[in-house]
Amino acid sequence: MTIKEKQQEVIEEFEMFEDWMQRYEYMIELGKSLPLIDEKYKTDDNLIKGCQSRVWVHAELEGDQLAFTADSDAIITKGIVAILIRVFSNQHPSEIIEADTSFIDEIGLKEHLSPTRANGLVSMIKQLKMYAIAYQTQLN
Amino acid sequence: MSQQIQNITFDVEKIRKDFPILKRKVNGYPLAYFDNAATSQTPIPVMDAIVDYYSNYNANIHRGVHALSQEATDKYEGARIKIQKHFNAEKAHEIIFTSGTTHGINLVANGFGKFLKKGDEIIVSALEHHSNIVPWQMLCERTGAVLKVIPMDLNGELVYSEFEKLVNEKTKVVFCNHVSNALGTVNPIEKIIKKAHSVGAAVLIDGAQAAPHIKADVQALDADFYVVSAHKMCGPTGVGILYGKEQWLQKLPPYQGGGEMIATVNFEKTTYAGLPHKFEAGTPNICGGIAFGAALDYMNQIGFDQIAEFEHELLLYATKKLKEIEGMKIYGEAAEKTAVISFNIEGLHPYDIGTLLDKMGIAVRTGHHCAQPVMDFFKIPGTVRASFAFYNTFEEIDRLVEGVKKAKMMLQ
């Protein structure tokens, strides 16, 4: 599946919910299914700045595709990072670099999250793309 | 509703009409605002004072010969006198307008550089806000003075006997908040001031969290400095005051150079203006100062005793209700505290709780509340903090309790 297709899948899932509670409950569920980062990668270098809760993301190249693992001490944050990883993981770095992220608006995340969180979300996307850029150089 | 509520004659519904913001909805729910320790809401009379200033007499003060300037000067200086009377300062020029508490602290900390030498000691409390720690650390780096800390206990109270041991002839400044922002603890500042004075040390009290609830009498306290922010007591942001005893303010060097603060200027030497202008360089927040005066009028009209009594009822009610929730841990249960509840629920991150409460229209603060040492003491990343004001209601507290229960259910 391409990033675009995965994004569409997430959008359709979120469209099923009638209110914020269902949406958040689903995010919490997603948080629980997050591919967890190996404890040894929970370092300050992998910590994403700009979040009120702590979020770590690690990236690893598998063939020519990038796989992400992550964790957070807050469960809603975990849900958000899980959505991002579901969309961006197992893709070629160049796809990740070029990916459009407007699906965040479409699932009502950016609009409904507090400003500090919204910033955290922006930081998370930025971090995933930074990893992609770094590994893209390696592939070249 | 509990018995105690019916006994209160305080007309909170009437008061709420003065705060238009309390009528708004957030995420489809009526706003329940419990972030008052961060900033309080603004009543109509204060907004009126702001509109009146810009509509009728907006002008620069002190130097103008024209009518508007005279009027603005009269109102601004009138506000200074209102503030002087409110805090019972002996003289109006002991009230220095600042941009807020942080500015006041920095002004004093910076000035003390002149009096400190290597090995001198500064004492701060373990309950301080970062704004009350960092300026003194910077001062220590500059002068070689040493920072000592009054420890706290598990109730969130300072251990006075430890403070007594810290005070000695090397102590030059003691720095303590009147009320802790993170926990709401009311500190025994009378005793602290008296003890510090016994070795000739100056005492600066951060009154930012106390001023909205307790009417401090700086002369009775014998505080050398007392700092507050207007925006925590129904006034606008960006303005506050530093009270300082005249003898100290005369000794302290000016903090910033500029207009207003000079007597004469030539390229060989500038002489400084007298108090309070020596510390008020540049055009001040004129409108803010006047609106601060209006905020004090408003709160005094309601009465600080009445405010304190009602808020205490809110605190007792909320504490009792919240404690019924399984896994609830309240941080800071000092015998004397203002209407602040800092809490966590076992196994849950404060940020998750705060986010879900926001979705229900309930505004709380989450995080370390700019008091990381306090969080480190309890070995937690932060707390959820609900801080109440006299315009909050028991019904709103019921919503908070239900909201926390709902969040807990969703997160577990």
XYZ file of C-alpha atoms in Angstrom:
552
model
C 0.000 0.000 0.000
C 1.227 3.499 -0.790
C 1.299 6.271 1.793
C -1.640 7.863 0.036
C -3.672 4.661 0.270
C -2.839 4.191 3.918
C -3.858 7.771 4.641
C -7.161 7.163 2.885
C -7.679 4.079 5.011
C -7.156 6.069 8.215
C -9.482 8.822 7.004
C -12.229 6.289 6.311
C -11.807 4.723 9.738
C -12.132 8.071 11.462
C -15.192 8.987 9.387
C -17.098 6.204 11.118
C -17.002 7.968 14.465
C -19.810 10.208 15.542
C -18.205 12.164 18.336
C -14.886 13.080 19.855
C -15.121 10.403 22.500
C -15.223 7.588 19.974
C -12.391 9.196 18.062
C -10.233 9.454 21.166
C -11.116 5.979 22.320
C -9.959 4.692 18.951
C -6.747 6.691 19.210
C -6.114 5.185 22.626
C -6.668 1.733 21.101
C -4.219 2.526 18.322
C -1.723 3.657 20.941
C -1.808 0.209 22.449
C -0.918 -1.383 19.091
C 2.079 0.880 18.481
C 5.245 -1.017 17.441
C 7.291 -0.284 20.539
C 10.791 1.108 20.383
C 13.571 -1.038 21.834
C 14.440 0.266 25.319
C 18.043 0.892 24.221
C 16.828 3.487 21.704
C 14.932 5.475 24.332
C 17.689 8.052 24.392
C 17.649 11.832 24.469
C 18.725 11.809 20.824
C 15.522 10.019 19.867
C 13.329 12.220 22.058
C 11.068 14.574 20.134
C 11.114 18.118 21.419
C 7.996 20.223 21.570
C 5.700 17.715 23.244
C 4.447 18.019 26.814
C 4.723 14.268 27.128
C 7.850 12.364 26.154
C 7.941 10.727 22.727
C 10.785 8.648 21.333
C 11.019 7.557 17.708
C 13.568 5.228 16.162
C 14.030 4.457 12.457
C 15.711 1.483 10.833
C 16.300 0.612 7.201
C 14.943 -2.759 6.102
C 16.063 -3.283 2.504
C 15.186 0.027 0.883
C 12.290 0.703 3.224
C 12.230 2.614 6.473
C 10.581 1.089 9.549
C 9.675 3.158 12.580
C 9.207 2.201 16.209
C 8.190 4.596 18.980
C 6.885 5.068 22.493
C 5.460 7.754 24.741
C 4.622 8.028 28.422
C 1.201 9.501 27.543
C -1.290 7.215 25.867
C -3.028 9.751 23.602
C 0.350 10.842 22.299
C 1.095 7.182 21.697
C -2.075 6.960 19.620
C -1.056 9.919 17.499
C 2.425 8.607 16.854
C 0.889 5.192 16.077
C -1.223 6.749 13.311
C 1.821 8.483 11.840
C 3.906 5.327 11.966
C 1.147 3.256 10.411
C 1.119 5.664 7.466
C 4.857 6.197 7.064
C 6.413 2.928 8.142
C 7.649 0.393 5.552
C 7.978 2.957 2.801
C 10.888 4.117 0.727
C 12.509 7.195 2.292
C 11.857 9.249 -0.837
C 8.120 8.536 -0.510
C 8.170 9.676 3.106
C 10.039 12.866 2.257
C 7.518 13.797 -0.391
C 4.395 12.660 1.480
C 1.627 15.159 1.981
C 0.352 15.264 5.580
C -2.969 17.034 5.126
C -4.759 13.828 6.185
C -4.123 15.007 9.765
C -6.618 17.795 9.173
C -9.070 15.422 7.553
C -9.237 13.110 10.558
C -9.840 16.143 12.764
C -6.652 15.705 14.749
C -4.954 19.013 14.241
C -8.178 20.924 14.678
C -9.159 19.144 17.853
C -5.844 18.980 19.605
C -4.554 21.591 21.964
C -1.954 24.015 20.604
C 0.902 22.418 22.522
C -0.137 19.033 21.203
C -0.542 20.367 17.695
C 3.038 21.521 17.969
C 4.033 18.088 19.158
C 2.314 16.601 16.144
C 4.171 18.933 13.823
C 7.439 18.022 15.550
C 6.678 14.321 15.142
C 6.057 14.633 11.400
C 9.183 16.731 11.044
C 11.201 14.104 12.894
C 9.922 11.237 10.725
C 10.819 13.204 7.604
C 14.246 14.019 9.018
C 14.921 10.305 9.439
C 13.785 9.733 5.856
C 16.154 12.408 4.581
C 19.056 10.921 6.537
C 18.431 7.394 5.210
C 17.761 8.635 1.690
C 21.307 10.002 1.629
C 22.555 6.629 2.813
C 20.686 4.824 0.019
C 22.129 7.116 -2.602
C -25.561 19.770 46.946
C -23.925 19.784 50.355
C -25.168 21.638 53.407
C -22.252 24.024 53.534
C -23.127 25.538 50.180
C -26.516 26.708 51.299
C -24.924 28.593 54.157
C -23.021 30.819 51.817
C -24.491 34.208 51.103
C -21.897 34.844 48.409
C -23.790 35.471 45.157
C -21.612 33.715 42.630
C -24.230 33.866 39.871
C -24.304 37.653 40.105
C -20.501 37.782 40.020
C -20.345 35.505 36.978
C -22.334 38.073 35.000
C -19.305 40.365 35.288
C -17.160 37.861 33.349
C -18.375 37.553 29.738
C -15.835 34.828 28.931
C -17.532 32.439 31.359
C -20.509 32.293 28.998
C -18.562 30.837 26.106
C -18.520 27.267 24.972
C -15.448 25.154 24.399
C -15.682 22.036 22.246
C -19.455 22.262 22.474
C -19.552 22.402 26.286
C -19.925 25.408 28.592
C -16.465 26.515 29.679
C -15.416 25.457 33.186
C -12.273 27.475 33.808
C -9.923 26.024 36.414
C -6.627 27.533 35.285
C -6.895 30.589 37.479
C -3.445 30.166 39.007
C -2.016 30.693 35.513
C -4.208 33.658 34.703
C -7.521 34.897 36.038
C -10.400 36.108 33.913
C -11.260 39.759 33.411
C -14.446 41.393 34.704
C -16.336 44.077 32.770
C -15.254 46.997 35.009
C -11.600 46.237 34.157
C -12.387 46.012 30.439
C -14.298 49.286 30.779
C -11.239 50.934 32.306
C -9.163 49.786 29.326
C -11.705 51.032 26.782
C -12.117 54.288 28.694
C -8.376 54.890 28.626
C -8.031 54.364 24.875
C -11.308 56.155 24.117
C -10.807 59.230 26.227
C -7.339 60.019 27.517
C -4.674 57.917 25.793
C -1.469 59.958 26.102
C 2.060 59.657 27.369
C 2.402 60.498 31.020
C 4.512 62.778 33.223
C 5.981 65.060 30.581
C 3.016 66.410 28.659
C 1.629 69.864 29.274
C -1.611 69.078 27.483
C -4.869 67.977 29.073
C -4.816 64.338 27.957
C -1.339 63.797 29.321
C -2.341 65.353 32.631
C -5.410 63.144 32.865
C -3.476 59.996 32.014
C -0.815 60.920 34.573
C -3.437 61.532 37.252
C -5.126 58.204 36.598
C -1.851 56.276 36.453
C -0.556 57.824 39.658
C -4.012 57.322 41.138
C -3.699 53.614 40.399
C -0.326 53.582 42.174
C -1.994 55.033 45.261
C -4.802 52.443 45.074
C -2.161 49.719 44.954
C -0.221 51.316 47.800
C -3.356 51.363 49.950
C -4.306 47.820 48.990
C -0.972 46.412 50.115
C -0.674 48.976 52.908
C 2.702 50.297 51.774
C 3.844 53.311 53.755
C 4.567 55.436 50.691
C 3.250 55.502 47.109
C 6.774 55.686 45.669
C 7.515 52.303 47.247
C 5.241 50.844 44.548
C 7.177 50.306 41.306
C 5.191 49.376 38.220
C 6.682 46.384 36.424
C 5.679 44.115 33.567
C 4.856 41.428 36.137
C 6.273 39.306 38.924
C 9.200 37.977 36.884
C 10.299 41.507 36.032
C 10.099 42.535 39.695
C 12.218 39.578 40.798
C 14.833 40.210 38.124
C 14.987 43.881 39.043
C 15.809 43.050 42.646
C 18.082 40.074 41.901
C 20.048 42.140 39.410
C 20.410 45.019 41.862
C 21.670 42.760 44.622
C 24.721 41.994 42.507
C 26.066 45.245 43.922
C 25.893 44.023 47.527
C 27.007 40.405 47.233
C 30.453 38.939 47.388
C 31.909 35.466 47.060
C 30.734 33.137 49.824
C 27.617 35.135 50.689
C 24.478 33.029 50.882
C 21.065 33.312 49.281
C 18.217 31.154 50.548
C 15.296 30.121 48.356
C 12.491 27.729 49.140
C 12.032 24.304 47.562
C 8.568 25.405 46.470
C 9.694 28.127 44.104
C 8.546 28.830 40.576
C 11.386 28.807 38.027
C 11.140 32.594 37.836
C 12.152 32.599 41.460
C 15.100 30.259 41.086
C 16.783 31.173 37.823
C 17.424 34.903 38.503
C 19.132 33.972 41.789
C 21.188 31.239 40.168
C 22.316 33.779 37.594
C 23.196 36.160 40.395
C 25.183 33.438 42.171
C 27.117 32.711 38.976
C 27.958 36.377 38.673
C 28.935 37.044 42.271
C 30.146 33.710 43.642
C 27.343 33.701 46.212
C 25.933 30.313 47.206
C 22.310 29.208 46.821
C 20.743 27.321 49.747
C 17.343 25.665 49.648
C 14.678 25.372 52.369
C 13.438 21.780 52.032
C 9.805 20.716 51.952
C 7.983 17.714 53.393
C 5.527 15.284 51.815
C 2.558 17.523 52.641
C 4.164 20.210 50.499
C 5.031 22.353 53.524
C 8.393 24.002 54.071
C 10.381 22.596 56.955
C 10.822 25.710 59.073
C 13.289 24.125 61.484
C 15.609 23.444 58.520
C 15.302 27.057 57.446
C 16.388 28.165 60.918
C 19.533 26.066 60.518
C 20.318 27.618 57.127
C 20.201 31.200 58.355
C 23.534 32.615 59.479
C 25.606 35.780 59.273
C 26.492 34.974 55.635
C 22.804 35.002 54.608
C 22.158 38.127 52.553
C 18.860 37.496 50.780
C 15.953 35.157 51.435
C 13.549 34.436 48.702
C 10.217 32.708 49.175
C 6.774 32.656 47.657
C 3.830 33.581 49.831
C 1.794 30.798 48.188
C 3.199 27.963 46.064
C 1.942 27.975 42.483
C 2.267 24.216 42.038
C 0.632 23.105 45.298
C -1.162 26.101 46.818
C 0.735 25.872 50.127
C 0.615 29.088 52.162
C 4.134 29.551 53.508
C 4.914 30.913 56.992
C 6.417 34.106 55.609
C 5.961 36.141 58.818
C 8.283 33.757 60.662
C 10.673 33.545 57.726
C 10.933 37.329 57.451
C 11.511 37.741 61.179
C 14.216 35.104 61.261
C 15.963 36.503 58.171
C 15.933 39.995 59.653
C 17.620 38.717 62.797
C 20.829 38.345 60.725
C 20.197 41.454 58.626
C 19.181 39.598 55.457
C 16.681 41.117 53.034
C 13.546 39.177 52.155
C 11.759 39.158 48.837
C 8.312 37.592 48.841
C 6.748 36.413 45.586
C 3.111 37.239 46.117
C 1.893 36.269 42.636
C -0.179 33.321 43.845
C -1.172 34.870 47.163
C -2.436 38.250 45.980
C -5.609 36.898 44.296
C -6.683 35.268 47.562
C -4.996 37.020 50.478
C -4.726 40.752 51.077
C -1.113 41.123 52.143
C -0.092 43.955 54.465
C 3.536 44.595 53.594
C 4.150 46.712 56.691
C 2.683 44.170 59.075
C 4.673 41.432 57.318
C 7.756 43.654 57.407
C 8.640 42.349 53.912
C 11.522 44.139 52.223
C 10.130 43.370 48.772
C 6.808 41.955 47.623
C 6.048 41.257 43.956
C 2.763 40.535 42.179
C 1.230 40.297 38.701
C -2.056 41.969 37.800
C -3.236 39.217 35.474
C -3.632 36.741 38.298
C -6.026 39.071 40.096
C -8.524 40.090 37.434
C -6.215 42.649 35.830
C -4.581 42.646 32.392
C -1.415 40.786 31.404
C 1.905 42.591 31.118
C 1.681 44.635 34.299
C 2.487 44.095 37.946
C 4.215 45.794 40.814
C 7.291 45.544 42.942
C 6.828 46.827 46.457
C 10.114 47.697 48.093
C 10.932 49.436 51.335
C 12.122 52.944 50.549
C 15.540 52.369 52.107
C 16.148 49.328 49.896
C 14.864 50.940 46.714
C 17.184 53.872 47.280
C 20.157 51.569 47.687
C 19.399 49.372 44.664
C 20.868 50.527 41.351
C 18.508 51.158 38.396
C 17.701 48.069 36.360
C 17.182 49.583 32.933
C 18.306 52.873 31.489
C 16.115 55.118 29.375
C 13.606 57.925 29.455
C 11.573 58.628 32.602
C 14.287 57.312 34.918
C 16.710 60.213 34.680
C 17.054 63.585 36.397
C 19.735 65.060 34.134
C 21.668 63.594 31.233
C 24.875 64.693 29.617
C 27.643 62.650 28.078
C 29.820 62.906 31.157
C 27.270 61.771 33.711
C 23.604 61.044 34.148
C 21.856 61.500 37.439
C 18.912 59.286 38.169
C 15.405 60.325 38.988
C 14.001 59.713 42.432
C 11.631 56.924 43.371
C 9.617 55.416 41.792
C 10.826 56.728 38.400
C 14.384 55.466 38.827
C 13.024 51.973 38.159
C 10.471 52.899 35.517
C 12.550 53.541 32.396
C 10.661 54.220 29.189
C 6.957 54.654 28.605
C 5.233 52.298 31.017
C 2.145 50.153 30.480
C -0.068 53.124 31.343
C -3.373 51.514 30.481
C -2.312 48.308 32.250
C -1.468 50.159 35.445
C -4.819 51.947 35.437
C -6.670 48.694 34.710
C -4.775 47.022 37.566
C -6.189 49.719 39.847
C -9.684 48.951 38.506
C -9.141 45.229 39.172
C -8.232 45.940 42.796
C -11.319 48.133 43.157
C -13.425 45.312 41.769
C -11.997 42.655 44.071
C -12.124 44.896 47.125
C -15.734 45.665 46.410
C -16.502 41.958 46.649
C -14.189 41.705 49.640
C -11.101 39.569 50.088
C -12.494 37.887 53.194
C -15.584 36.830 51.280
C -13.473 35.681 48.337
C -11.185 33.631 50.586
C -14.109 32.073 52.422
C -15.956 31.064 49.256
C -12.813 29.714 47.584
C -12.067 27.689 50.691
C -15.508 26.073 50.444
C -14.792 25.274 46.790
C -11.462 23.742 47.782
C -12.953 21.566 50.509
C -15.763 20.406 48.243
C -13.469 19.605 45.305
C -10.893 17.859 47.514
C -13.552 15.660 49.074
C -15.166 14.788 45.730
C -11.904 14.144 43.890
C -10.616 11.932 46.695
C -13.546 9.604 46.146
C -12.034 8.652 42.771
C -9.986 5.479 42.981
C -6.276 5.972 42.374
C -6.471 9.707 43.104
C -3.315 11.224 44.542
C -3.374 14.859 45.618
C 0.013 16.574 45.922
C 0.312 19.209 48.594
C -2.039 18.865 51.500
C -0.710 21.631 53.674
C -2.838 22.669 56.611
C -3.006 26.124 55.092
C -3.461 26.266 51.344
C -5.262 28.311 48.716
C -7.828 26.880 46.306
C -5.432 24.814 44.218
C -5.522 21.056 43.729
C -2.568 19.374 42.064
C -3.270 15.722 41.369
C -2.534 12.581 39.413
C -4.373 9.331 38.908
C -2.315 6.231 39.432
C -0.968 4.863 36.157
C -2.180 7.778 34.041
C -0.222 10.635 32.490
C -1.468 14.104 33.543
C -1.311 15.176 29.928
C -3.847 12.560 28.832
C -6.253 13.604 31.579
C -5.876 17.290 30.728
C -6.445 16.637 27.023
C -9.661 14.728 27.621
C -10.914 17.307 30.135
C -10.363 19.977 27.505
C -12.545 17.995 25.123
C -15.275 18.324 27.764
C -14.831 22.112 28.014
C -12.885 21.922 31.285
C -9.711 23.992 31.417
C -6.974 22.738 33.739
C -3.223 22.963 33.568
C -0.977 19.949 33.125
C 2.774 19.636 33.364
C 5.407 20.746 35.832
C 3.872 24.212 36.406
C 7.310 25.832 36.047
C 8.274 24.174 39.321
C 10.389 21.213 38.233
C 12.145 20.887 41.604
C 8.724 20.336 43.218
C 7.900 17.612 40.659
C 11.343 16.018 41.162
C 10.668 15.937 44.894
C 7.543 13.859 44.320
C 9.301 11.903 41.517
C 6.590 12.643 38.952
C 6.718 14.233 35.460
C 3.933 16.636 36.363
C 0.424 16.920 37.684
C -3.028 18.018 36.650
C -3.686 21.296 38.416
C -7.166 22.674 38.999
C -7.033 26.152 40.504
C -10.224 27.861 41.564
C -11.404 31.444 41.644
C -14.346 33.146 43.328
C -16.380 32.926 40.098
C -16.219 29.117 39.960
C -19.224 27.123 41.117
C -19.898 23.861 42.880
C -21.669 22.645 39.720
C -18.482 23.239 37.751
C -16.566 21.184 40.297
C -19.103 18.389 39.840
C -18.325 18.551 36.116
C -14.595 18.378 36.842
C -15.084 15.293 39.001
C -17.289 13.623 36.394
C -14.810 14.611 33.692
C -11.899 13.055 35.549
C -13.924 9.874 36.036
C -14.769 9.769 32.339
C -11.155 10.380 31.325
C -10.027 7.653 33.683
C -12.517 5.223 32.198
C -11.363 6.014 28.659
C -7.667 5.787 29.463
C -7.620 2.612 31.505
